[in-house]
Amino acid sequence: MIPPPYKNKVIEPIVLIAKEKRIKAIEEAGYNTFLLRSQDVYVDLLTDSGTSAMSDSQWSGMMLGDEAYAGSRNFYALEQAVSDVFGYKYVVPTHQGRAAEHLIAKILINKKGGCVPNNFYFTTSRVHQELAGGTWVDVGIPEANDPSNAHSFKGNIDADKLKQVIKNKKNIPFVRIEACLNMAGGQPFSMANIIQVSSICRRHGIFLLLDATRVVENAYFIKQRENGYSKKTLAEIIREICSYTDGCTMSSKKDHMVNMGGFLATNSKKVFEKAKELVVVYEGLHTYGGLAGRDMEAIARGIRESAECEEYVEHYVSQVRYLWEKLKKSGISVVEPAGAHAVFIDAKKFYPHIPQNRFPAQTLAAEIYVEGGVRVMERGIVSGKHGREAYNGPELVRVTIPRRVYDLAHLQYVVETIKSVSKSAKLPKGLKFVYEPPTLRFFQARFKKVK
Ligand SMILES: Cc1ncc(COP(=O)(O)O)c(C=O)c1O
């Protein structure tokens, strides 16, 4: 692992509570790690969202918050950073990424329905497309669905599938391409792919939306894996990616290492005008969008830090790779290849005796917590099934690393915990729903053990 390009100035104590207490805590949480109290968690690898450690520059920027209702100077700092790093003309801040997804779905789908091609799905992005009256459709490459396939760019869109959808469906409000495709294992798209997708969209006059949440790591993988990019800076690669798109939604809680915030950015004046109108209804005035001035300052600084300090991303990806290699060497099936922000364990292989309708990934996440107080997340049938549709896709547990938070010893501890679950003589039989919410069920669902 590459040593961190930072040192600690502030620390937060964490405690490993006794095993009996962990058993009680997960039972009370309905075997759903989202419902655990964080004080009962030792190493928290639930998500990289809003869990990063901000830099001294970001913290000091927060003291410069201009908390004016309108026209805060921090908004202009944010606008400048988006323009310099991403190259988009217009930006509307939002309280987090899904709020930007909400706005763009409302603006482009606008109750006229239509079909939205995506590279696989992200939970909240898909829900907003559907709530706005659209139909989500997967145009990702088939390799994305196969955890054992080591394709270097599993985040690619299948150009033939996309062309077919465009041919068959008249109404395509937009195409969405997600950087470092979360649900497939944090897997990047290639520059060649986004160039091709962009040219198809432009030929048909379709808006191409980038989910830029993890575009920095995507740029890093392009630099590592794609011919012609090894000498470019991350900033140059990010700008090139964005230049092929018409706009982006961003959850700054990941790559920009803030605890709060996101934005919608675009080159389309029409979309921007509509976004300014709608953001006031759902978030706040277009120069704060639900954020305090200090939050916008921290994002502005985070945008520059993430794109300009390559060592951060290099170290971060090397942490993920370390965890991935150690788990793999211990005989645990992980999604190939190592991705951006997390290691994804293949729960179908970990617990082959548990059928998918008994939730092997949900079960494994609960077992990992009980074993070592390590919190991880289910990314399988519980997260993936929408309404009544069938699901037989990947059944994964996501072990996600917050940026600049944990060190090598924490990761070694996580490896030992997961290894010890894999060696446990007493095998769980799976879980049953006690409560199943209709929308985004993984957040609030409750389960009990199958006896
Ligand atoms: C790829 C992707 N898009 C969008 C979002 C939504 O962002 P937020 O959690 O800030 O609403 C997330 C959050 O995890 C994400 O991973």
Short mmCIF file of C-alpha atoms and ligand atoms in Angstrom, two decimals:
data_model
loop_
_atom_site.label_atom_id
_atom_site.label_comp_id
_atom_site.label_asym_id
_atom_site.label_seq_id
_atom_site.Cartn_x
_atom_site.Cartn_y
_atom_site.Cartn_z
CA MET A 1 0.00 0.00 0.00
CA ILE A 2 1.22 3.51 -0.84
CA PRO A 3 1.82 5.55 2.38
CA PRO A 4 -0.80 8.25 3.02
CA PRO A 5 0.11 11.74 1.73
CA TYR A 6 -1.17 13.28 5.02
CA LYS A 7 -0.80 12.98 8.77
CA ASN A 8 -3.44 13.04 11.52
CA LYS A 9 -4.19 16.24 13.39
CA VAL A 10 -7.52 15.33 14.97
CA ILE A 11 -8.68 11.89 16.05
CA GLU A 12 -12.04 10.41 16.99
CA PRO A 13 -12.10 7.56 19.55
CA ILE A 14 -13.74 4.27 18.54
CA VAL A 15 -14.62 1.35 20.80
CA LEU A 16 -15.18 -2.34 20.17
CA ILE A 17 -18.17 -3.32 22.30
CA ALA A 18 -18.44 -6.89 23.65
CA LYS A 19 -19.69 -9.65 21.36
CA GLU A 20 -22.90 -10.23 23.38
CA LYS A 21 -23.72 -6.54 22.92
CA ARG A 22 -23.06 -6.78 19.18
CA ILE A 23 -25.41 -9.76 18.91
CA LYS A 24 -28.10 -7.74 20.70
CA ALA A 25 -27.42 -4.62 18.62
CA ILE A 26 -27.81 -6.39 15.25
CA GLU A 27 -30.95 -8.17 16.45
CA GLU A 28 -32.43 -4.82 17.51
CA ALA A 29 -31.43 -3.38 14.11
CA GLY A 30 -33.46 -6.10 12.37
CA TYR A 31 -30.24 -7.53 10.86
CA ASN A 32 -29.92 -4.36 8.80
CA THR A 33 -26.55 -2.62 9.21
CA PHE A 34 -28.16 0.72 8.20
CA LEU A 35 -30.17 0.54 11.42
CA LEU A 36 -27.22 0.06 13.80
CA ARG A 37 -26.14 2.95 16.01
CA SER A 38 -22.67 4.11 15.03
CA GLN A 39 -21.56 4.01 18.69
CA ASP A 40 -21.95 0.23 18.48
CA VAL A 41 -19.62 0.01 15.46
CA TYR A 42 -15.84 -0.37 15.67
CA VAL A 43 -14.63 -0.01 12.06
CA ASP A 44 -17.34 1.63 9.96
CA LEU A 45 -17.07 0.55 6.34
CA LEU A 46 -20.76 1.04 5.53
CA THR A 47 -20.09 3.74 2.97
CA ASP A 48 -17.65 6.30 1.61
CA SER A 49 -20.50 8.83 1.49
CA GLY A 50 -20.05 11.81 3.77
CA THR A 51 -17.66 9.81 5.94
CA SER A 52 -14.33 11.23 4.73
CA ALA A 53 -11.91 13.28 6.79
CA MET A 54 -11.73 16.85 5.51
CA SER A 55 -8.35 18.56 5.10
CA ASP A 56 -7.09 21.51 7.14
CA SER A 57 -7.74 23.66 4.07
CA GLN A 58 -11.37 22.50 3.94
CA TRP A 59 -11.89 23.06 7.67
CA SER A 60 -10.34 26.50 7.52
CA GLY A 61 -12.52 27.27 4.50
CA MET A 62 -15.55 26.53 6.65
CA MET A 63 -14.62 29.46 8.88
CA LEU A 64 -14.95 31.67 5.81
CA GLY A 65 -18.61 30.77 5.30
CA ASP A 66 -20.60 33.69 3.95
CA GLU A 67 -24.05 32.82 5.26
CA ALA A 68 -25.96 35.28 3.13
CA TYR A 69 -29.31 33.96 1.89
CA ALA A 70 -28.52 35.07 -1.65
CA GLY A 71 -25.32 35.38 -3.64
CA SER A 72 -22.92 34.01 -1.00
CA ARG A 73 -19.28 34.40 -2.05
CA ASN A 74 -18.82 30.68 -1.34
CA PHE A 75 -21.30 29.90 -4.12
CA TYR A 76 -19.08 31.79 -6.55
CA ALA A 77 -16.05 29.85 -5.29
CA LEU A 78 -17.99 26.64 -5.95
CA GLU A 79 -19.06 27.81 -9.39
CA GLN A 80 -15.46 28.69 -10.26
CA ALA A 81 -14.15 25.32 -9.03
CA VAL A 82 -16.77 23.42 -11.10
CA SER A 83 -15.92 25.51 -14.14
CA ASP A 84 -12.14 25.08 -13.70
CA VAL A 85 -12.15 21.34 -12.94
CA PHE A 86 -15.22 20.00 -14.77
CA GLY A 87 -15.59 22.67 -17.43
CA TYR A 88 -19.39 23.05 -17.07
CA LYS A 89 -20.86 26.51 -17.52
CA TYR A 90 -23.68 26.37 -15.00
CA VAL A 91 -24.01 24.89 -11.52
CA VAL A 92 -26.85 24.55 -9.03
CA PRO A 93 -25.86 23.34 -5.54
CA THR A 94 -27.96 20.69 -3.80
CA HIS A 95 -27.89 19.24 -0.30
CA GLN A 96 -26.60 15.92 -1.68
CA GLY A 97 -26.36 13.86 -4.87
CA ARG A 98 -29.89 12.45 -4.93
CA ALA A 99 -31.33 15.96 -4.84
CA ALA A 100 -29.50 16.70 -8.08
CA GLU A 101 -30.85 13.40 -9.48
CA HIS A 102 -34.33 14.50 -8.47
CA LEU A 103 -33.99 17.83 -10.28
CA ILE A 104 -32.59 16.45 -13.53
CA ALA A 105 -35.19 13.66 -13.66
CA LYS A 106 -37.99 16.19 -13.15
CA ILE A 107 -36.54 18.57 -15.73
CA LEU A 108 -35.77 16.10 -18.52
CA ILE A 109 -38.48 13.49 -18.03
CA ASN A 110 -41.08 16.09 -17.12
CA LYS A 111 -44.01 13.64 -16.82
CA LYS A 112 -43.69 12.78 -20.52
CA GLY A 113 -42.36 9.36 -19.59
CA GLY A 114 -39.74 7.79 -21.78
CA CYS A 115 -36.95 5.40 -21.36
CA VAL A 116 -33.64 6.27 -19.67
CA PRO A 117 -30.68 4.09 -20.67
CA ASN A 118 -28.11 3.66 -17.86
CA ASN A 119 -24.94 1.67 -17.32
CA PHE A 120 -26.53 -0.69 -14.77
CA TYR A 121 -28.23 1.23 -11.97
CA PHE A 122 -27.72 3.20 -8.85
CA THR A 123 -30.51 2.94 -6.26
CA THR A 124 -31.48 6.61 -5.89
CA SER A 125 -30.80 7.53 -9.54
CA ARG A 126 -33.15 4.83 -10.71
CA VAL A 127 -35.88 5.72 -8.23
CA HIS A 128 -35.83 9.37 -9.32
CA GLN A 129 -36.08 8.38 -12.98
CA GLU A 130 -39.08 6.20 -12.13
CA LEU A 131 -40.78 8.70 -9.80
CA ALA A 132 -40.53 11.31 -12.56
CA GLY A 133 -42.42 8.93 -14.89
CA GLY A 134 -39.50 7.42 -16.80
CA THR A 135 -38.49 3.82 -17.31
CA TRP A 136 -34.99 2.77 -16.30
CA VAL A 137 -33.24 0.49 -18.80
CA ASP A 138 -29.85 -1.18 -18.46
CA VAL A 139 -27.44 -0.71 -21.36
CA GLY A 140 -24.32 -1.71 -19.42
CA ILE A 141 -21.99 -4.34 -20.81
CA PRO A 142 -22.88 -7.90 -19.67
CA GLU A 143 -19.49 -8.28 -17.94
CA ALA A 144 -20.69 -5.80 -15.28
CA ASN A 145 -23.08 -8.46 -13.99
CA ASP A 146 -20.42 -11.12 -13.64
CA PRO A 147 -18.38 -10.72 -10.42
CA SER A 148 -15.64 -13.07 -11.66
CA ASN A 149 -15.05 -11.23 -14.94
CA ALA A 150 -11.91 -9.06 -14.74
CA HIS A 151 -12.77 -6.68 -17.63
CA SER A 152 -10.83 -3.43 -17.07
CA PHE A 153 -13.81 -1.21 -17.87
CA LYS A 154 -16.93 -2.87 -16.52
CA GLY A 155 -18.57 0.55 -16.30
CA ASN A 156 -18.77 0.79 -20.10
CA ILE A 157 -22.05 1.22 -21.92
CA ASP A 158 -22.81 -1.38 -24.59
CA ALA A 159 -23.00 0.86 -27.68
CA ASP A 160 -25.03 -1.68 -29.68
CA LYS A 161 -27.60 -2.05 -26.89
CA LEU A 162 -27.84 1.72 -26.63
CA LYS A 163 -28.37 2.10 -30.39
CA GLN A 164 -31.04 -0.59 -30.27
CA VAL A 165 -32.91 1.13 -27.43
CA ILE A 166 -32.75 4.44 -29.31
CA LYS A 167 -34.05 2.72 -32.45
CA ASN A 168 -36.95 1.04 -30.64
CA LYS A 169 -38.02 3.84 -28.30
CA LYS A 170 -38.87 7.23 -29.59
CA ASN A 171 -38.70 9.08 -26.29
CA ILE A 172 -35.27 9.08 -24.63
CA PRO A 173 -35.15 12.00 -22.15
CA PHE A 174 -31.46 11.36 -21.37
CA VAL A 175 -28.73 8.74 -21.17
CA ARG A 176 -26.95 8.34 -17.83
CA ILE A 177 -23.39 7.08 -17.49
CA GLU A 178 -22.01 6.54 -14.00
CA ALA A 179 -18.31 6.88 -13.22
CA CYS A 180 -16.82 3.96 -11.26
CA LEU A 181 -20.07 2.04 -11.44
CA ASN A 182 -20.97 1.47 -7.82
CA MET A 183 -23.32 -1.50 -8.03
CA ALA A 184 -20.95 -3.46 -10.28
CA GLY A 185 -18.01 -3.08 -7.89
CA GLY A 186 -16.76 0.50 -8.36
CA GLN A 187 -15.76 -0.20 -11.96
CA PRO A 188 -14.73 2.55 -14.41
CA PHE A 189 -15.77 3.30 -17.98
CA SER A 190 -13.07 3.96 -20.56
CA MET A 191 -12.51 7.22 -22.38
CA ALA A 192 -13.02 5.38 -25.68
CA ASN A 193 -16.45 4.30 -24.44
CA ILE A 194 -17.65 7.71 -23.34
CA ILE A 195 -16.45 9.17 -26.65
CA GLN A 196 -18.53 6.57 -28.51
CA VAL A 197 -21.59 7.03 -26.27
CA SER A 198 -21.32 10.79 -26.60
CA SER A 199 -21.20 10.63 -30.37
CA ILE A 200 -24.32 8.40 -30.44
CA CYS A 201 -26.16 10.80 -28.12
CA ARG A 202 -25.10 13.86 -30.08
CA ARG A 203 -26.16 12.28 -33.37
CA HIS A 204 -29.65 11.75 -31.91
CA GLY A 205 -29.81 15.00 -29.95
CA ILE A 206 -29.99 13.15 -26.60
CA PHE A 207 -28.73 14.74 -23.36
CA LEU A 208 -25.81 12.73 -21.93
CA LEU A 209 -25.70 12.92 -18.13
CA LEU A 210 -22.61 11.90 -16.19
CA ASP A 211 -23.01 10.64 -12.64
CA ALA A 212 -19.71 12.20 -11.59
CA THR A 213 -19.84 11.01 -7.97
CA ARG A 214 -16.60 9.01 -8.36
CA VAL A 215 -15.18 10.59 -11.52
CA VAL A 216 -11.80 11.21 -9.88
CA GLU A 217 -11.13 7.49 -9.37
CA ASN A 218 -12.53 6.81 -12.86
CA ALA A 219 -9.98 9.26 -14.25
CA TYR A 220 -7.27 7.51 -12.23
CA PHE A 221 -8.17 4.12 -13.73
CA ILE A 222 -8.18 5.60 -17.24
CA LYS A 223 -4.68 6.92 -16.55
CA GLN A 224 -3.56 3.48 -15.32
CA ARG A 225 -5.31 1.28 -17.85
CA GLU A 226 -6.00 3.10 -21.11
CA ASN A 227 -3.49 3.78 -23.86
CA GLY A 228 -2.54 7.39 -24.34
CA TYR A 229 -3.46 8.66 -20.86
CA SER A 230 -0.51 7.71 -18.64
CA LYS A 231 1.15 11.11 -18.99
CA LYS A 232 -2.00 13.19 -18.52
CA THR A 233 -2.96 14.71 -15.19
CA LEU A 234 -6.16 13.62 -13.44
CA ALA A 235 -7.48 17.16 -13.90
CA GLU A 236 -6.96 16.89 -17.67
CA ILE A 237 -8.68 13.51 -17.81
CA ILE A 238 -11.66 14.69 -15.72
CA ARG A 239 -12.10 17.69 -17.96
CA GLU A 240 -11.94 15.54 -21.05
CA ILE A 241 -14.58 13.12 -19.66
CA CYS A 242 -16.93 16.01 -18.88
CA SER A 243 -16.40 17.56 -22.31
CA TYR A 244 -18.22 14.61 -23.90
CA THR A 245 -21.30 15.12 -21.70
CA ASP A 246 -24.03 17.74 -21.36
CA GLY A 247 -24.06 17.84 -17.60
CA CYS A 248 -23.54 15.93 -14.41
CA THR A 249 -25.06 15.10 -11.06
CA MET A 250 -22.57 15.01 -8.22
CA SER A 251 -22.58 13.70 -4.69
CA SER A 252 -19.64 15.65 -3.29
CA LYS A 253 -19.84 13.44 -0.19
CA LYS A 254 -17.49 11.00 -1.94
CA ASP A 255 -14.74 12.41 -4.17
CA HIS A 256 -14.83 15.92 -2.70
CA MET A 257 -14.43 14.51 0.81
CA VAL A 258 -17.10 16.68 2.46
CA ASN A 259 -19.74 15.49 4.90
CA MET A 260 -22.54 17.26 3.04
CA GLY A 261 -23.40 18.49 -0.43
CA GLY A 262 -23.62 17.96 -4.14
CA PHE A 263 -24.66 19.76 -7.30
CA LEU A 264 -26.16 19.63 -10.73
CA ALA A 265 -23.89 21.13 -13.40
CA THR A 266 -24.58 21.56 -17.09
CA ASN A 267 -23.72 23.36 -20.28
CA SER A 268 -27.38 23.66 -21.24
CA LYS A 269 -28.86 27.09 -20.50
CA LYS A 270 -32.35 25.63 -20.84
CA VAL A 271 -31.71 22.93 -18.22
CA PHE A 272 -30.01 25.47 -15.95
CA GLU A 273 -32.95 27.91 -16.14
CA LYS A 274 -35.38 25.14 -15.24
CA ALA A 275 -33.07 23.87 -12.47
CA LYS A 276 -32.93 27.35 -10.93
CA GLU A 277 -36.71 27.39 -10.88
CA LEU A 278 -37.10 23.91 -9.35
CA VAL A 279 -34.25 24.06 -6.84
CA VAL A 280 -36.05 26.82 -4.94
CA VAL A 281 -39.02 24.51 -4.48
CA TYR A 282 -37.07 21.50 -3.21
CA GLU A 283 -33.73 22.73 -1.86
CA GLY A 284 -33.37 26.50 -1.54
CA LEU A 285 -32.33 29.47 -3.64
CA HIS A 286 -30.07 28.58 -6.60
CA THR A 287 -27.03 30.13 -4.90
CA TYR A 288 -27.19 27.81 -1.88
CA GLY A 289 -29.45 24.85 -2.79
CA GLY A 290 -29.92 23.60 0.77
CA LEU A 291 -26.29 24.15 1.79
CA ALA A 292 -24.70 26.59 4.19
CA GLY A 293 -22.08 28.92 2.70
CA ARG A 294 -19.41 27.05 4.69
CA ASP A 295 -20.44 23.74 3.09
CA MET A 296 -20.07 25.23 -0.39
CA GLU A 297 -16.60 26.52 0.51
CA ALA A 298 -15.55 23.04 1.70
CA ILE A 299 -16.87 21.51 -1.53
CA ALA A 300 -15.09 24.12 -3.66
CA ARG A 301 -11.81 23.31 -1.93
CA GLY A 302 -12.51 19.57 -2.08
CA ILE A 303 -13.10 19.74 -5.85
CA ARG A 304 -9.66 21.23 -6.38
CA GLU A 305 -7.93 18.96 -3.84
CA SER A 306 -9.36 15.78 -5.30
CA ALA A 307 -8.39 16.64 -8.86
CA GLU A 308 -5.08 18.33 -8.20
CA CYS A 309 -3.54 16.11 -5.50
CA GLU A 310 -3.10 12.81 -7.34
CA GLU A 311 -1.43 11.27 -4.29
CA TYR A 312 -4.76 11.25 -2.44
CA VAL A 313 -6.49 9.14 -5.03
CA GLU A 314 -3.41 6.98 -5.54
CA HIS A 315 -3.28 6.19 -1.82
CA TYR A 316 -7.04 5.66 -1.59
CA VAL A 317 -7.17 3.22 -4.49
CA SER A 318 -4.13 1.42 -3.04
CA GLN A 319 -6.03 0.92 0.24
CA VAL A 320 -8.90 -0.68 -1.69
CA ARG A 321 -6.43 -2.82 -3.62
CA TYR A 322 -4.70 -3.93 -0.39
CA LEU A 323 -7.98 -5.08 1.15
CA TRP A 324 -8.98 -6.76 -2.11
CA GLU A 325 -5.68 -8.65 -2.42
CA LYS A 326 -5.66 -9.81 1.20
CA LEU A 327 -9.25 -11.09 1.03
CA LYS A 328 -8.62 -12.78 -2.29
CA LYS A 329 -5.48 -14.47 -0.97
CA SER A 330 -7.55 -15.75 1.95
CA GLY A 331 -9.81 -17.57 -0.50
CA ILE A 332 -12.71 -15.12 -0.33
CA SER A 333 -14.46 -14.49 -3.66
CA VAL A 334 -14.35 -10.79 -4.46
CA VAL A 335 -15.57 -8.87 -7.48
CA GLU A 336 -12.86 -8.67 -10.14
CA PRO A 337 -10.93 -6.49 -10.72
CA ALA A 338 -10.25 -4.31 -7.63
CA GLY A 339 -12.50 -1.26 -7.91
CA ALA A 340 -12.55 2.33 -6.76
CA HIS A 341 -14.02 2.78 -3.34
CA ALA A 342 -14.80 -0.65 -1.96
CA VAL A 343 -14.17 -4.36 -2.08
CA PHE A 344 -17.27 -6.32 -3.00
CA ILE A 345 -17.56 -9.86 -1.63
CA ASP A 346 -19.54 -12.35 -3.70
CA ALA A 347 -22.03 -13.62 -1.11
CA LYS A 348 -23.38 -16.33 -3.45
CA LYS A 349 -19.93 -17.93 -3.26
CA PHE A 350 -19.39 -17.13 0.42
CA TYR A 351 -22.67 -18.77 1.44
CA PRO A 352 -23.57 -21.12 -1.44
CA HIS A 353 -26.05 -22.93 0.80
CA ILE A 354 -28.25 -19.82 1.25
CA PRO A 355 -30.66 -19.24 -1.67
CA GLN A 356 -30.91 -15.66 -2.92
CA ASN A 357 -34.43 -15.27 -1.51
CA ARG A 358 -32.93 -15.88 1.94
CA PHE A 359 -30.56 -12.95 1.44
CA PRO A 360 -27.00 -14.29 1.64
CA ALA A 361 -25.42 -10.81 1.38
CA GLN A 362 -27.65 -9.33 4.07
CA THR A 363 -26.82 -12.33 6.24
CA LEU A 364 -23.09 -11.98 5.65
CA ALA A 365 -23.13 -8.25 6.46
CA ALA A 366 -24.78 -9.06 9.80
CA GLU A 367 -22.29 -11.87 10.54
CA ILE A 368 -19.30 -9.59 9.83
CA TYR A 369 -20.68 -7.06 12.30
CA VAL A 370 -21.21 -9.65 15.00
CA GLU A 371 -17.74 -11.11 14.48
CA GLY A 372 -15.72 -7.92 14.75
CA GLY A 373 -17.91 -4.83 15.03
CA VAL A 374 -17.13 -4.05 11.37
CA ARG A 375 -20.07 -2.46 9.55
CA VAL A 376 -20.52 -3.18 5.82
CA MET A 377 -23.47 -3.05 3.43
CA GLU A 378 -25.64 -5.42 1.40
CA ARG A 379 -25.59 -4.79 -2.36
CA GLY A 380 -27.66 -7.65 -3.71
CA ILE A 381 -31.28 -8.62 -4.00
CA VAL A 382 -32.40 -6.40 -1.11
CA SER A 383 -30.91 -3.27 -2.72
CA GLY A 384 -31.40 -4.40 -6.31
CA LYS A 385 -35.02 -5.52 -6.50
CA HIS A 386 -37.49 -2.86 -7.53
CA GLY A 387 -41.20 -3.40 -6.96
CA ARG A 388 -42.39 -6.73 -8.28
CA GLU A 389 -39.68 -7.30 -10.87
CA ALA A 390 -37.59 -10.47 -10.68
CA TYR A 391 -33.97 -10.23 -9.61
CA ASN A 392 -31.17 -12.70 -10.08
CA GLY A 393 -28.29 -10.25 -10.35
CA PRO A 394 -25.11 -9.96 -8.28
CA GLU A 395 -25.40 -10.73 -4.56
CA LEU A 396 -22.64 -8.68 -2.97
CA VAL A 397 -21.43 -7.29 0.31
CA ARG A 398 -19.75 -3.92 -0.07
CA VAL A 399 -16.78 -3.23 2.20
CA THR A 400 -16.33 0.49 1.59
CA ILE A 401 -13.36 2.60 2.62
CA PRO A 402 -13.98 6.19 3.74
CA ARG A 403 -11.34 8.59 2.37
CA ARG A 404 -8.45 9.58 4.69
CA VAL A 405 -10.01 7.92 7.76
CA TYR A 406 -8.60 4.45 8.47
CA ASP A 407 -5.04 3.15 8.41
CA LEU A 408 -3.32 -0.11 7.60
CA ALA A 409 -3.97 -1.70 11.01
CA HIS A 410 -7.72 -1.09 10.67
CA LEU A 411 -7.70 -2.79 7.28
CA GLN A 412 -5.69 -5.73 8.67
CA TYR A 413 -8.29 -6.05 11.42
CA VAL A 414 -11.09 -6.07 8.82
CA VAL A 415 -9.34 -8.83 6.85
CA GLU A 416 -8.96 -10.94 10.01
CA THR A 417 -12.63 -10.39 10.91
CA ILE A 418 -13.90 -11.49 7.48
CA LYS A 419 -11.50 -14.46 7.43
CA SER A 420 -12.79 -15.54 10.78
CA VAL A 421 -16.42 -15.36 9.54
CA SER A 422 -15.40 -17.52 6.59
CA LYS A 423 -13.94 -20.15 8.93
CA SER A 424 -16.89 -20.20 11.32
CA ALA A 425 -18.14 -23.75 11.86
CA LYS A 426 -21.69 -22.61 12.56
CA LEU A 427 -23.25 -21.58 9.26
CA PRO A 428 -26.20 -19.17 9.24
CA LYS A 429 -29.34 -20.22 7.33
CA GLY A 430 -30.27 -16.80 6.01
CA LEU A 431 -32.90 -14.19 6.85
CA LYS A 432 -36.62 -13.52 6.33
CA PHE A 433 -38.33 -10.16 5.95
CA VAL A 434 -40.17 -8.84 8.96
CA TYR A 435 -40.76 -5.46 7.34
CA GLU A 436 -40.33 -4.69 3.62
CA PRO A 437 -40.72 -1.04 2.61
CA PRO A 438 -41.96 -0.46 -0.97
CA THR A 439 -39.23 2.00 -2.04
CA LEU A 440 -35.44 1.67 -1.57
CA ARG A 441 -36.19 -1.17 0.79
CA PHE A 442 -32.58 -1.77 1.87
CA PHE A 443 -32.52 1.38 4.00
CA GLN A 444 -35.39 0.50 6.35
CA ALA A 445 -36.00 -3.24 5.89
CA ARG A 446 -36.04 -5.45 8.96
CA PHE A 447 -35.34 -9.17 9.07
CA LYS A 448 -35.29 -12.14 11.40
CA LYS A 449 -33.07 -15.20 11.28
CA VAL A 450 -34.18 -18.37 9.49
CA LYS A 451 -34.00 -21.08 12.15
C1 LIG B 1 -23.07 6.58 -7.88
C2 LIG B 1 -23.90 7.36 -6.93
N1 LIG B 1 -24.77 8.25 -7.40
C3 LIG B 1 -25.53 8.98 -6.58
C4 LIG B 1 -25.47 8.82 -5.21
C5 LIG B 1 -26.39 9.61 -4.32
O1 LIG B 1 -25.68 10.56 -3.61
P1 LIG B 1 -26.13 11.06 -2.16
O2 LIG B 1 -25.94 9.91 -1.21
O3 LIG B 1 -25.22 12.21 -1.88
O4 LIG B 1 -27.54 11.47 -2.25
C6 LIG B 1 -24.58 7.90 -4.67
C7 LIG B 1 -24.50 7.69 -3.21
O5 LIG B 1 -24.06 6.73 -2.68
C8 LIG B 1 -23.77 7.14 -5.57
O6 LIG B 1 -22.89 6.22 -5.09
#
